[in-house]
mmCIF file of N, CA and C in Angstrom:
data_model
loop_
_atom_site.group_PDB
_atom_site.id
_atom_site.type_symbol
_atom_site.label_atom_id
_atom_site.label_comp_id
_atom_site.label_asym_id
_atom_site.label_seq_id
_atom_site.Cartn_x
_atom_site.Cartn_y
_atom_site.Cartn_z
ATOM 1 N N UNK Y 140 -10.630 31.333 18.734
ATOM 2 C CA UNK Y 140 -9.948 30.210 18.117
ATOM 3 C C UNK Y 140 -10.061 28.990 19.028
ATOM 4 N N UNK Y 141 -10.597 27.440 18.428
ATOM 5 C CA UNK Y 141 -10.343 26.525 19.303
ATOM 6 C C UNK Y 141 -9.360 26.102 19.695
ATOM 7 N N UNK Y 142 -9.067 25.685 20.797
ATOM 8 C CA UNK Y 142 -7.855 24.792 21.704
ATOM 9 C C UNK Y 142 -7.263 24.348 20.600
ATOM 10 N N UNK Y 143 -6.421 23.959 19.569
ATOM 11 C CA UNK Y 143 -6.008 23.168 18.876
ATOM 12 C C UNK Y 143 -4.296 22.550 19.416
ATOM 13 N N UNK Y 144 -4.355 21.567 19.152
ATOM 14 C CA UNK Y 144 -2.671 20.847 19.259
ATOM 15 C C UNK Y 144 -1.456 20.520 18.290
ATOM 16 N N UNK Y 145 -0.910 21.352 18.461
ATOM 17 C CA UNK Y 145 0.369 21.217 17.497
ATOM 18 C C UNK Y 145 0.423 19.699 17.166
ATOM 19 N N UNK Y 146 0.339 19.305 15.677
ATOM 20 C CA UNK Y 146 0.588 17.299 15.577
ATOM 21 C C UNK Y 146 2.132 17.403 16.185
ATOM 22 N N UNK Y 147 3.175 18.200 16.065
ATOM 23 C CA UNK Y 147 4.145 17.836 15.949
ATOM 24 C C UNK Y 147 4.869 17.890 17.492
ATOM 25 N N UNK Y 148 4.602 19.130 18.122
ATOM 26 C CA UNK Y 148 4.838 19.059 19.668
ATOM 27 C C UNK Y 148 3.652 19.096 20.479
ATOM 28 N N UNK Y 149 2.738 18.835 20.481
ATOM 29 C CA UNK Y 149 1.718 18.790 21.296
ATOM 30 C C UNK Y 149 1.340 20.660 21.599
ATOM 31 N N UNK Y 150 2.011 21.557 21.418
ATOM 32 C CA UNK Y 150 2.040 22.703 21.851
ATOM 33 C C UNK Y 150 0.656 23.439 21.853
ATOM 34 N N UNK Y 151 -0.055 24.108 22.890
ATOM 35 C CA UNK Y 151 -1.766 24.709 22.129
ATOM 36 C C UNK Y 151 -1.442 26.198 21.699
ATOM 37 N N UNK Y 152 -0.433 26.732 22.036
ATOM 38 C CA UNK Y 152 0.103 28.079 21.666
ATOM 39 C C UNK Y 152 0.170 28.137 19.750
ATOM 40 N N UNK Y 153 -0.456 28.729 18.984
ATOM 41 C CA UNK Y 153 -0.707 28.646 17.360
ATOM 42 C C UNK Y 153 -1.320 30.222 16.888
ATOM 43 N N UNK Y 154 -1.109 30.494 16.412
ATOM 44 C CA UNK Y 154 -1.513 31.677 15.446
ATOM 45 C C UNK Y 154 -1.953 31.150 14.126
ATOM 46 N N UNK Y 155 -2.921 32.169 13.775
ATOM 47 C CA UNK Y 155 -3.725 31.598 12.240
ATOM 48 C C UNK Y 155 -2.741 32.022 11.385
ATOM 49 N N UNK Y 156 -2.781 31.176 10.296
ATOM 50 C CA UNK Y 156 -1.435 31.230 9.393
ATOM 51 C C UNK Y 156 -2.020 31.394 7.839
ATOM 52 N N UNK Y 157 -3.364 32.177 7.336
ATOM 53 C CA UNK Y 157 -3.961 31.576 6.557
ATOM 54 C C UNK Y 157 -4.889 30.777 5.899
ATOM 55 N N UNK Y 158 -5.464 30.802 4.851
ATOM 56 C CA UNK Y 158 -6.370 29.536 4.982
ATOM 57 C C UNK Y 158 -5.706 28.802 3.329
ATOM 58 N N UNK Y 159 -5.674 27.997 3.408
ATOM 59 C CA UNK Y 159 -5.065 26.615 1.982
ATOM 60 C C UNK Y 159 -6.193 25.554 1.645
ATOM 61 N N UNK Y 160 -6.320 25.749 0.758
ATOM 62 C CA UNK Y 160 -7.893 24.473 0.354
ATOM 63 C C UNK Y 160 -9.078 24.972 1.181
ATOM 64 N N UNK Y 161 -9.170 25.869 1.222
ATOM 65 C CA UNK Y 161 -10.527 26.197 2.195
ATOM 66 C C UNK Y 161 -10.546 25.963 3.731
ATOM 67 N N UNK Y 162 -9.432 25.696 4.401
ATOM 68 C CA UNK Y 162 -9.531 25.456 5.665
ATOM 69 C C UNK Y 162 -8.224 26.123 6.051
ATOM 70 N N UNK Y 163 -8.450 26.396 7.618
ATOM 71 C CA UNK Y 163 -7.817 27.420 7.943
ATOM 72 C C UNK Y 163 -6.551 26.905 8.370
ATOM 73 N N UNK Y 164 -5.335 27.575 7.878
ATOM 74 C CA UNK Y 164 -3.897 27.128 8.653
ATOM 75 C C UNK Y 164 -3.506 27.837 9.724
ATOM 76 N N UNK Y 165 -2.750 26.957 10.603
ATOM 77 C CA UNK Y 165 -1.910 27.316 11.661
ATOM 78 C C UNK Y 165 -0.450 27.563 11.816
ATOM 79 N N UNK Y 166 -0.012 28.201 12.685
ATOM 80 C CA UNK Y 166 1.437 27.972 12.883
ATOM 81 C C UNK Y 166 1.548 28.090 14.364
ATOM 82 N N UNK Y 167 2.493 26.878 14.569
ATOM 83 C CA UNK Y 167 2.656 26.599 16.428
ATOM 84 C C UNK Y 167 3.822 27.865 16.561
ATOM 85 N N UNK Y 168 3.219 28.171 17.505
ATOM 86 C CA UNK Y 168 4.311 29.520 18.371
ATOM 87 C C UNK Y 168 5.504 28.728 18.821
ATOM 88 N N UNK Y 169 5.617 27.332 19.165
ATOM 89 C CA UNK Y 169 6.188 26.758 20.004
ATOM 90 C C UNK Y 169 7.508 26.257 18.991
ATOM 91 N N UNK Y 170 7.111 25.598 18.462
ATOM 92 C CA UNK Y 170 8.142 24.626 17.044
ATOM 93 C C UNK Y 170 8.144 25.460 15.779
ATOM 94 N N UNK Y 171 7.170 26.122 15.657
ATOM 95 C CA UNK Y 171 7.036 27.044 14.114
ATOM 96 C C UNK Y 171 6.012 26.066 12.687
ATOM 97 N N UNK Y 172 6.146 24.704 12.883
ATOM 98 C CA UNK Y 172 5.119 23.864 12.407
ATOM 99 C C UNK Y 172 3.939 24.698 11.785
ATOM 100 N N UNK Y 173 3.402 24.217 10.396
ATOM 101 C CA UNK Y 173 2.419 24.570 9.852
ATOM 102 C C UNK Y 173 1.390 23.769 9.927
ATOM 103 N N UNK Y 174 -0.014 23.821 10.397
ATOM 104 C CA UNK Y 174 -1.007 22.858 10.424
ATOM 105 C C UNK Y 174 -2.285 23.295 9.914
ATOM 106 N N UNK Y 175 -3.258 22.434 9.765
ATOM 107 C CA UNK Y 175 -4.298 22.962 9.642
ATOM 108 C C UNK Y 175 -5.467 22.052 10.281
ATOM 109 N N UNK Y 176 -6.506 22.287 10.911
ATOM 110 C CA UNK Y 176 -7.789 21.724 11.602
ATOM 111 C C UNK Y 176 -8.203 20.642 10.643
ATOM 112 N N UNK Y 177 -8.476 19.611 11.566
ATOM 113 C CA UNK Y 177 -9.039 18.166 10.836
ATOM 114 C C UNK Y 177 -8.447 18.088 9.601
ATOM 115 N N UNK Y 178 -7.722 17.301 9.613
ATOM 116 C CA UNK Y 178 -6.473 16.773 8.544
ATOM 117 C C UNK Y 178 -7.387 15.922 7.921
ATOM 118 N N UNK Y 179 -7.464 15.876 6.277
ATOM 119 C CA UNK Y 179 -8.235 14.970 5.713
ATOM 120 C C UNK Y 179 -7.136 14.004 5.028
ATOM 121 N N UNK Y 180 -6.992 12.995 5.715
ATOM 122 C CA UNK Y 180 -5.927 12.116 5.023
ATOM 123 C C UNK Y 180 -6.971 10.504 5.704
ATOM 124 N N UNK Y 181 -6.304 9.772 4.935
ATOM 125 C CA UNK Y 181 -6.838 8.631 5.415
ATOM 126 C C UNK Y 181 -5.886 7.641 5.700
ATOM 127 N N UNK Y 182 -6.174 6.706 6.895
ATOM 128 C CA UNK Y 182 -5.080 6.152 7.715
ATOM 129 C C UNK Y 182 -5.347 5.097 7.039
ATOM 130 N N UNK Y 183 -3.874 4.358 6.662
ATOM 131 C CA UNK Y 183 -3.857 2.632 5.865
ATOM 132 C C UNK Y 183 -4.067 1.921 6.522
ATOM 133 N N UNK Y 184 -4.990 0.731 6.821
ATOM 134 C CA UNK Y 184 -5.181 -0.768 7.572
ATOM 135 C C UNK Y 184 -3.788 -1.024 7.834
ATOM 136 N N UNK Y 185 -3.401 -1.580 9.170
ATOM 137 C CA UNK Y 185 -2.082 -1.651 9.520
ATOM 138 C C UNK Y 185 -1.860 -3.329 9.331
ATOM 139 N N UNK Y 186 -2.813 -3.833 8.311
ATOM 140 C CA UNK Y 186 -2.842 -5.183 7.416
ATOM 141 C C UNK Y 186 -1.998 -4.856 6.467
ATOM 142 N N UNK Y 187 -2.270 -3.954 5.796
ATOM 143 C CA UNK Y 187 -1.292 -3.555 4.748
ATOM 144 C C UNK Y 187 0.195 -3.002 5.097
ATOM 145 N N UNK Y 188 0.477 -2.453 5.875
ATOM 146 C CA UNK Y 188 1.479 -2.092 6.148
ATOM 147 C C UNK Y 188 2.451 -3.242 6.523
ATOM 148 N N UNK Y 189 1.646 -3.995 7.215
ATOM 149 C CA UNK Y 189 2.808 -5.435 7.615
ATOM 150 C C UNK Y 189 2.961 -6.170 6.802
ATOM 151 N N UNK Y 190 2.060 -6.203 5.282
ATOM 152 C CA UNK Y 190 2.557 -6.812 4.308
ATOM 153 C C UNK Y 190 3.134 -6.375 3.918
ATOM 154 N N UNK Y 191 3.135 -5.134 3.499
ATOM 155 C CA UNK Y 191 3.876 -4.153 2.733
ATOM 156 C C UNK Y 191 5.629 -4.316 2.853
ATOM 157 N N UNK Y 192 5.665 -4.633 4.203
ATOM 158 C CA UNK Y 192 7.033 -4.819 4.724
ATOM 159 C C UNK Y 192 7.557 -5.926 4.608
ATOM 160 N N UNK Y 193 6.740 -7.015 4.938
ATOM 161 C CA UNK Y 193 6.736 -8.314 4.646
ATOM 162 C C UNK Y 193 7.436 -8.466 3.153
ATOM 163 N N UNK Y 194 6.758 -8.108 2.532
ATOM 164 C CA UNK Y 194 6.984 -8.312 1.383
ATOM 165 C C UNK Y 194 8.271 -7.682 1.097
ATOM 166 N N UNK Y 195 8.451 -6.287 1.413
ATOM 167 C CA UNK Y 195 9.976 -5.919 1.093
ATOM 168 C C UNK Y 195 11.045 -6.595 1.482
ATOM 169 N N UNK Y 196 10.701 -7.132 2.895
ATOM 170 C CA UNK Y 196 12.093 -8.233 3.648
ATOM 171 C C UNK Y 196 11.885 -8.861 2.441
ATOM 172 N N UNK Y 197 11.046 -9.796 2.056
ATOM 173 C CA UNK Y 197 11.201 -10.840 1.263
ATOM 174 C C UNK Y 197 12.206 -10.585 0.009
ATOM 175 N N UNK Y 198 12.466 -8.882 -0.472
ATOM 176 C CA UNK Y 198 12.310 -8.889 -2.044
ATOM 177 C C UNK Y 198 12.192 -8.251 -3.216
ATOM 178 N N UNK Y 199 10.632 -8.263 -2.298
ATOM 179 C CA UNK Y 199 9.665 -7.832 -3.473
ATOM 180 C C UNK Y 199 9.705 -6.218 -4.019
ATOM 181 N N UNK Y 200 9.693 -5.508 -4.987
ATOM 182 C CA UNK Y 200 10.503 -4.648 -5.028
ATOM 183 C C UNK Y 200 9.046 -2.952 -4.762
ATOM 184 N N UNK Y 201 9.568 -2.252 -4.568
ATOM 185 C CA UNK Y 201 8.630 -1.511 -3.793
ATOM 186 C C UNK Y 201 7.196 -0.946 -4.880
ATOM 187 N N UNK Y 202 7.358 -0.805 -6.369
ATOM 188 C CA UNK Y 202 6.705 -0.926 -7.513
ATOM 189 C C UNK Y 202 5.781 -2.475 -7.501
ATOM 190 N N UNK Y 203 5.948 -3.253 -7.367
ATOM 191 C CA UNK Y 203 5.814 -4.200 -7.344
ATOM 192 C C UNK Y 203 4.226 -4.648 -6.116
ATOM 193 N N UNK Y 204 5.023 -4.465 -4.915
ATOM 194 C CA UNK Y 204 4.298 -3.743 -3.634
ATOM 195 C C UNK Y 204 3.066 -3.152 -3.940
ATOM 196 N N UNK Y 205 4.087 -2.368 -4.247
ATOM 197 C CA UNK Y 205 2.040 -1.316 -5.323
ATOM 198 C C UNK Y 205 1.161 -2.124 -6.127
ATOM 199 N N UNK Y 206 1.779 -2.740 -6.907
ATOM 200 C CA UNK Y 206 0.774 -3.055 -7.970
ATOM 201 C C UNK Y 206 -0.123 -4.045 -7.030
ATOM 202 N N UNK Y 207 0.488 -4.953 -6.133
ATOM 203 C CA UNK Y 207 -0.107 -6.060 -5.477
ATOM 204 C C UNK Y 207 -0.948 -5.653 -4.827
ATOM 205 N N UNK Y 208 -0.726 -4.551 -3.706
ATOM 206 C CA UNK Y 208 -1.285 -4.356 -2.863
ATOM 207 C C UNK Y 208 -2.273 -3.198 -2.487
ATOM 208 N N UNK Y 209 -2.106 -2.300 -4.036
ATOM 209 C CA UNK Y 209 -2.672 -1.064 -3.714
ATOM 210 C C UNK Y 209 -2.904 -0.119 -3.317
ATOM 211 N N UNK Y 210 -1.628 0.066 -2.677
ATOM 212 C CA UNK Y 210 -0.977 1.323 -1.938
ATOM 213 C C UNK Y 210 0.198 2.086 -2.902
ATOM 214 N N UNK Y 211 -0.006 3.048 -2.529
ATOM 215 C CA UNK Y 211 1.470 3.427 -2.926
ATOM 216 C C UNK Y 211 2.720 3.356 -2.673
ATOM 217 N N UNK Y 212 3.245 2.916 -3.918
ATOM 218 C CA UNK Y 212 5.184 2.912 -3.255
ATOM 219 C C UNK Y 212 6.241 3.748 -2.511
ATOM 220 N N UNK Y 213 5.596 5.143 -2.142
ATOM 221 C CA UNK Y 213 6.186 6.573 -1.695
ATOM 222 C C UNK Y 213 5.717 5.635 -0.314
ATOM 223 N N UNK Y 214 4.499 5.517 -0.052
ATOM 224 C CA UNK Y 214 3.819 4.895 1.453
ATOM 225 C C UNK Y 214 4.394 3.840 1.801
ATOM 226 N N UNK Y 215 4.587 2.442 1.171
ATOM 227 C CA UNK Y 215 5.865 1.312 1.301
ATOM 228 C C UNK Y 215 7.569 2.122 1.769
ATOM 229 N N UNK Y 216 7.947 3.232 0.380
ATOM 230 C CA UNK Y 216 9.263 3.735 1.271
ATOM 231 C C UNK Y 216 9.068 4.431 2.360
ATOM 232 N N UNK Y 217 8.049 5.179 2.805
ATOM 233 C CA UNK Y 217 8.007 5.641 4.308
ATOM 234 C C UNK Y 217 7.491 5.105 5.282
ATOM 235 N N UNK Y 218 6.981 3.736 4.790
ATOM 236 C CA UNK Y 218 6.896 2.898 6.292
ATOM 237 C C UNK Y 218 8.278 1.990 6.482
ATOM 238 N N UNK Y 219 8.554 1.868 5.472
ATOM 239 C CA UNK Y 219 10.408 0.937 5.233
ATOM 240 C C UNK Y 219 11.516 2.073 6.399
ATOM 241 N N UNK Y 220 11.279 3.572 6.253
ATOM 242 C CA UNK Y 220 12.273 4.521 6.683
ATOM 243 C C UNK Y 220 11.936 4.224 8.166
ATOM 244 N N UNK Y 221 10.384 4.559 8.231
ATOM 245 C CA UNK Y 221 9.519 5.021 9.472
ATOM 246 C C UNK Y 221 9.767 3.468 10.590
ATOM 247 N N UNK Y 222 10.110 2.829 10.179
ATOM 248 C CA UNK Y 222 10.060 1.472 11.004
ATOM 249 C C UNK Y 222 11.508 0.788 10.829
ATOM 250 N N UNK Y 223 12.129 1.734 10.647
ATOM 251 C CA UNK Y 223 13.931 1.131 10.184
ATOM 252 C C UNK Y 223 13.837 -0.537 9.591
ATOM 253 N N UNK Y 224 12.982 -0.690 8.890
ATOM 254 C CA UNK Y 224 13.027 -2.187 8.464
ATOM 255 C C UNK Y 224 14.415 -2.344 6.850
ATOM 256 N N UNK Y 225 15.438 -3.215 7.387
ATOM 257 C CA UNK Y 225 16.515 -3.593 6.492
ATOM 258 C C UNK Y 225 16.249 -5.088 5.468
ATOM 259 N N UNK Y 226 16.375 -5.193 4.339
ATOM 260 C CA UNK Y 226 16.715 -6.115 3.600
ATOM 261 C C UNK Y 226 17.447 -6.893 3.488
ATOM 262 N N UNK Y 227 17.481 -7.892 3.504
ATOM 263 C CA UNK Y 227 18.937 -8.299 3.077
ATOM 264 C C UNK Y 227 19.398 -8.313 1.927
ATOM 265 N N UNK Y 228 20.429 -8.104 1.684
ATOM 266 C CA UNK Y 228 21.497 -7.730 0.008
ATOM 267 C C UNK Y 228 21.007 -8.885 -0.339
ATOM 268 N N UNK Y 229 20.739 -9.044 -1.782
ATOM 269 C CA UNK Y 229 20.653 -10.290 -2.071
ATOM 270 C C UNK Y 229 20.982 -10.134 -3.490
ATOM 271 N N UNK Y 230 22.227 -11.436 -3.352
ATOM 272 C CA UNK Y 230 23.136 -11.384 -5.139
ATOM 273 C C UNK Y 230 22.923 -12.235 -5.503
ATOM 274 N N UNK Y 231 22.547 -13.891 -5.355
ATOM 275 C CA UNK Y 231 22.538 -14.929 -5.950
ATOM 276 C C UNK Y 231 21.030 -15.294 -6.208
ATOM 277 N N UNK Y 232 20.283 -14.742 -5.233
ATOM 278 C CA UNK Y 232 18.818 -14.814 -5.491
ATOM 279 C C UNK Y 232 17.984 -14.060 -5.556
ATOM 280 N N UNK Y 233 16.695 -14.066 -6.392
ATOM 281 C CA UNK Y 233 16.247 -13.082 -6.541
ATOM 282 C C UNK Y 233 14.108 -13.897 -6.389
ATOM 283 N N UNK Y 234 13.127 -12.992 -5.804
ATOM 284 C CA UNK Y 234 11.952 -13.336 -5.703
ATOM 285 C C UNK Y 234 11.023 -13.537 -7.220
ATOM 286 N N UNK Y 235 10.338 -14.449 -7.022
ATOM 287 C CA UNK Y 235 9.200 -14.582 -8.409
ATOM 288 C C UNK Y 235 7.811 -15.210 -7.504
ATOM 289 N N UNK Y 236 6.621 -14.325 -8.200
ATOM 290 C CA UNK Y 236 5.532 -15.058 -6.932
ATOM 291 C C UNK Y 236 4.904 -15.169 -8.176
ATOM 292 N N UNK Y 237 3.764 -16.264 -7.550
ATOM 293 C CA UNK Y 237 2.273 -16.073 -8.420
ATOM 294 C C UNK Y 237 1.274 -15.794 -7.429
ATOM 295 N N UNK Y 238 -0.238 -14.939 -7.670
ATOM 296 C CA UNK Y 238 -0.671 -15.113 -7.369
ATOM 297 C C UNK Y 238 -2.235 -16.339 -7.128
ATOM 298 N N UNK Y 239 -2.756 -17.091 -6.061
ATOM 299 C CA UNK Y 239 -3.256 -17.868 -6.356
ATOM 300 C C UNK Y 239 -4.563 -17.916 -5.728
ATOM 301 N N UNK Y 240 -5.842 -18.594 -6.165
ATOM 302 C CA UNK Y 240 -6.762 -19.052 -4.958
ATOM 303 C C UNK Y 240 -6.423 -19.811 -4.303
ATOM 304 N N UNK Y 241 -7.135 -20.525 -3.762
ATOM 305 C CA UNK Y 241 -7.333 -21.578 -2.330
ATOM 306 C C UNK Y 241 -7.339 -22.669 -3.452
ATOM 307 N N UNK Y 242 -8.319 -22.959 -4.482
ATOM 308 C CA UNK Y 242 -8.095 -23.992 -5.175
ATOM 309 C C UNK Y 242 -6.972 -24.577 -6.164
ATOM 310 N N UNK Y 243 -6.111 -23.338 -6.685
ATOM 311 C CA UNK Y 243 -4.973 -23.143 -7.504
ATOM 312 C C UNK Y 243 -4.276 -23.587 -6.698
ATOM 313 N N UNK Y 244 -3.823 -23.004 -4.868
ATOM 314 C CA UNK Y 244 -2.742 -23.400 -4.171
ATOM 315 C C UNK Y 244 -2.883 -24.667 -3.697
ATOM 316 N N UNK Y 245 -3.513 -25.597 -3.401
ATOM 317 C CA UNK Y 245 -4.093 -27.129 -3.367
ATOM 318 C C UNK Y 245 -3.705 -27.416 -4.406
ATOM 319 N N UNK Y 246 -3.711 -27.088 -5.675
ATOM 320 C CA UNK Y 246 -3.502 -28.059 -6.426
ATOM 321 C C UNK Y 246 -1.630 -27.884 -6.718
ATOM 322 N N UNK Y 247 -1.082 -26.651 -6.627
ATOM 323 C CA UNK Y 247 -0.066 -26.838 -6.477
ATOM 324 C C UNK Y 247 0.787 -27.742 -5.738
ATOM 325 N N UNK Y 248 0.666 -27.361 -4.817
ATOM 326 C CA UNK Y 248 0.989 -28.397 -3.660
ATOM 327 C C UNK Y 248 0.611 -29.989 -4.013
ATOM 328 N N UNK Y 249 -0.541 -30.349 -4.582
ATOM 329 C CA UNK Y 249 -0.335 -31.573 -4.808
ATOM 330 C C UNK Y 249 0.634 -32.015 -5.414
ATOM 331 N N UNK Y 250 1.439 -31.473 -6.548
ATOM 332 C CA UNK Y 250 1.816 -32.050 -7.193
ATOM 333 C C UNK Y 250 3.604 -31.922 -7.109
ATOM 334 N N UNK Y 251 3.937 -33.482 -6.722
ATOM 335 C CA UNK Y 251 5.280 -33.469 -5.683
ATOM 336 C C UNK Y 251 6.587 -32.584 -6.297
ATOM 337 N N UNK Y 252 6.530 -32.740 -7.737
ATOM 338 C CA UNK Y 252 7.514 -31.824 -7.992
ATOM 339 C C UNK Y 252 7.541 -30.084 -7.926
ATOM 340 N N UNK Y 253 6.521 -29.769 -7.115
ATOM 341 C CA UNK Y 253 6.329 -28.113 -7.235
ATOM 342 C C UNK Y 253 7.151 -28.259 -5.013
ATOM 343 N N UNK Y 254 7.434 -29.006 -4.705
ATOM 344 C CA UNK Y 254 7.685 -29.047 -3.280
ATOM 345 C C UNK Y 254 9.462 -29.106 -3.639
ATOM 346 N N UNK Y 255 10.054 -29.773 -4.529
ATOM 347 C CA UNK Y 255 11.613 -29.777 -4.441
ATOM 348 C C UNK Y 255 11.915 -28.789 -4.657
ATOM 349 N N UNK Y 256 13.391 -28.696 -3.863
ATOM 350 C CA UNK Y 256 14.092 -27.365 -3.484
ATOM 351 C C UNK Y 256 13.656 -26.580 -2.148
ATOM 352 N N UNK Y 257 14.366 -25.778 -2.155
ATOM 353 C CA UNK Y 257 14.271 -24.758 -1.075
ATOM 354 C C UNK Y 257 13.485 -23.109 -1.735
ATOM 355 N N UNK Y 258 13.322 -22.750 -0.313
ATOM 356 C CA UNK Y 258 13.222 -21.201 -1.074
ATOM 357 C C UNK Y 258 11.711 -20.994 -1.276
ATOM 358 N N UNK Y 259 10.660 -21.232 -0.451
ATOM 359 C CA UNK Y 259 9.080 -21.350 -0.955
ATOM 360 C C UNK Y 259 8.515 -20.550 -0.008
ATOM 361 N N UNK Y 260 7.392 -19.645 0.088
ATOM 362 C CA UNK Y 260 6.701 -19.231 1.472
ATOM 363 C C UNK Y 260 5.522 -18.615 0.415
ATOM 364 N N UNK Y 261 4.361 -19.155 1.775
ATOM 365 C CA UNK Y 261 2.667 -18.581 1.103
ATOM 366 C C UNK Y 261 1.960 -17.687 2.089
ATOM 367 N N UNK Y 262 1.966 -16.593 1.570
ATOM 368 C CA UNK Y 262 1.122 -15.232 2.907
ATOM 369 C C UNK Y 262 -0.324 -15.166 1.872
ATOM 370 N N UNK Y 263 -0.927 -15.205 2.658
ATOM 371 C CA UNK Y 263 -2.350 -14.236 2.434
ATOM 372 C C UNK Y 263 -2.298 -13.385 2.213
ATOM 373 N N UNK Y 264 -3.289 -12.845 1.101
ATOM 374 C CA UNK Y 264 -2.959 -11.536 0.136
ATOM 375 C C UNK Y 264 -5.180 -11.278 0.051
ATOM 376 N N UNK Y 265 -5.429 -11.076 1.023
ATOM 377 C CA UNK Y 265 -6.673 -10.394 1.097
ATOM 378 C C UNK Y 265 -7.164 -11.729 0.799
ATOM 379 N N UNK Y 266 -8.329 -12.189 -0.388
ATOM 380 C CA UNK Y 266 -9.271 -13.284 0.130
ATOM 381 C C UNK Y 266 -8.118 -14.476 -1.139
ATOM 382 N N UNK Y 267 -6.890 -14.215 -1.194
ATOM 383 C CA UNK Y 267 -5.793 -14.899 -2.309
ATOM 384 C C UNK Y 267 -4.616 -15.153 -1.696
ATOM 385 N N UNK Y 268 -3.705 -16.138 -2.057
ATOM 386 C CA UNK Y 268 -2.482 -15.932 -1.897
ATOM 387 C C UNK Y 268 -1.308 -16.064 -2.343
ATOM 388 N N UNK Y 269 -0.486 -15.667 -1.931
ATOM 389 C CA UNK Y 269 0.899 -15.442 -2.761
ATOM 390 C C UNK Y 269 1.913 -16.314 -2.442
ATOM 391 N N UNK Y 270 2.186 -17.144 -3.346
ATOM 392 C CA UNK Y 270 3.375 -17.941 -3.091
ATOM 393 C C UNK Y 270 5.117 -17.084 -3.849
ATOM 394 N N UNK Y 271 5.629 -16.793 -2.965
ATOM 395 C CA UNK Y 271 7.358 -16.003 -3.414
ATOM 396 C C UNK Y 271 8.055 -17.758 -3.338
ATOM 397 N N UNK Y 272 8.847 -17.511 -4.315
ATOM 398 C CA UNK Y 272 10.002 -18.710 -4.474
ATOM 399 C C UNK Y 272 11.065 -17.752 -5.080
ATOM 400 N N UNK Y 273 12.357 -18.626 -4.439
ATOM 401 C CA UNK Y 273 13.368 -17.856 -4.525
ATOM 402 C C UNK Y 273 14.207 -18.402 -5.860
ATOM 403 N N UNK Y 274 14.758 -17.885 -6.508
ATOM 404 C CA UNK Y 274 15.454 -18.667 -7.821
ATOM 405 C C UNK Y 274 17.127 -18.303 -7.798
ATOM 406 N N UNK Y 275 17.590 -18.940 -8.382
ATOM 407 C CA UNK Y 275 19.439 -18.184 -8.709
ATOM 408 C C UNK Y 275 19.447 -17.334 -9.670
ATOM 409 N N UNK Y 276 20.114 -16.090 -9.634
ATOM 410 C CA UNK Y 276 20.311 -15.577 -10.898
ATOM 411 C C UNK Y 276 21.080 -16.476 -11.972
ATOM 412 N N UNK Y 277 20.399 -16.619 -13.055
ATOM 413 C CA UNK Y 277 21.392 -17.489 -13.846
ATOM 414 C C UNK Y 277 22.751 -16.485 -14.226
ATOM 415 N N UNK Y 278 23.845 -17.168 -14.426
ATOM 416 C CA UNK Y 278 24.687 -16.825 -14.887
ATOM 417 C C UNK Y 278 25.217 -17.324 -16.801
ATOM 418 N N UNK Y 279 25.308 -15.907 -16.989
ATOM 419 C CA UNK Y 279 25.416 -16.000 -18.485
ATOM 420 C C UNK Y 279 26.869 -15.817 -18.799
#
């Protein structure tokens, strides 16, 4: 059996535990952990992840996240857990974005009444970007 390392305690102490999908499982002697040799998962651009978050401070709701960004929303709530990142409550306002080019957001901006008020921010969203503005909930 090769040297292998427990992901979870570093431990090389493991017994074969099986094989699952065609590759062979482990179990650490040390922690009891189930593993298996060369993990086929694929690691997210840590571009996305800081939007991902970004975007949640802002708001944006974790469905939402997904659709924009192309990740999954299970992956947004476990980098939200995994990085203790908090929201703020928010009762009077709530986020609305569009997305835009380079030529759409120029022309926004030109035009002086899209600048009054508060409440505006533009992130880069891959070769696009996203303008969030904040609105009041109306009251009915």
């Amino acid at each position: 059996m090769a040297q292998l390392s427990c992901p979870k305690c570093e431990s090389k102490e493991a017994t074969k535990s099986g094989i699952v999908g065609g590759r062979q499982r482990y179990k650490c002697k040390n922690c009891g952990y189930h593993y298996s040799v060369a993990k086929t998962g694929k690691e997210t651009n840590p571009y996305y992840v800081i939007k991902a978050l970004q975007l949640y401070v802002e708001g944006v709701s974790y469905r939402e996240i997904e659709r924009l960004l192309g990740v999954s929303h299970v992956s947004v709530m476990n980098w939200v857990k995994k990085y203790g990142v908090k929201a703020p409550r928010q009762t009077e306002y709530h986020p609305t974005y569009k997305i835009l080019n380079q030529k759409e957001l120029a022309e926004f901006f030109a035009r002086p009444e899209n600048l009054k008020g508060a409440g505006m921010m533009v992130t880069e969203l891959g070769d696009k970007y996203m303008m969030i503005r904040w609105e009041r909930f109306r009251q009915g």
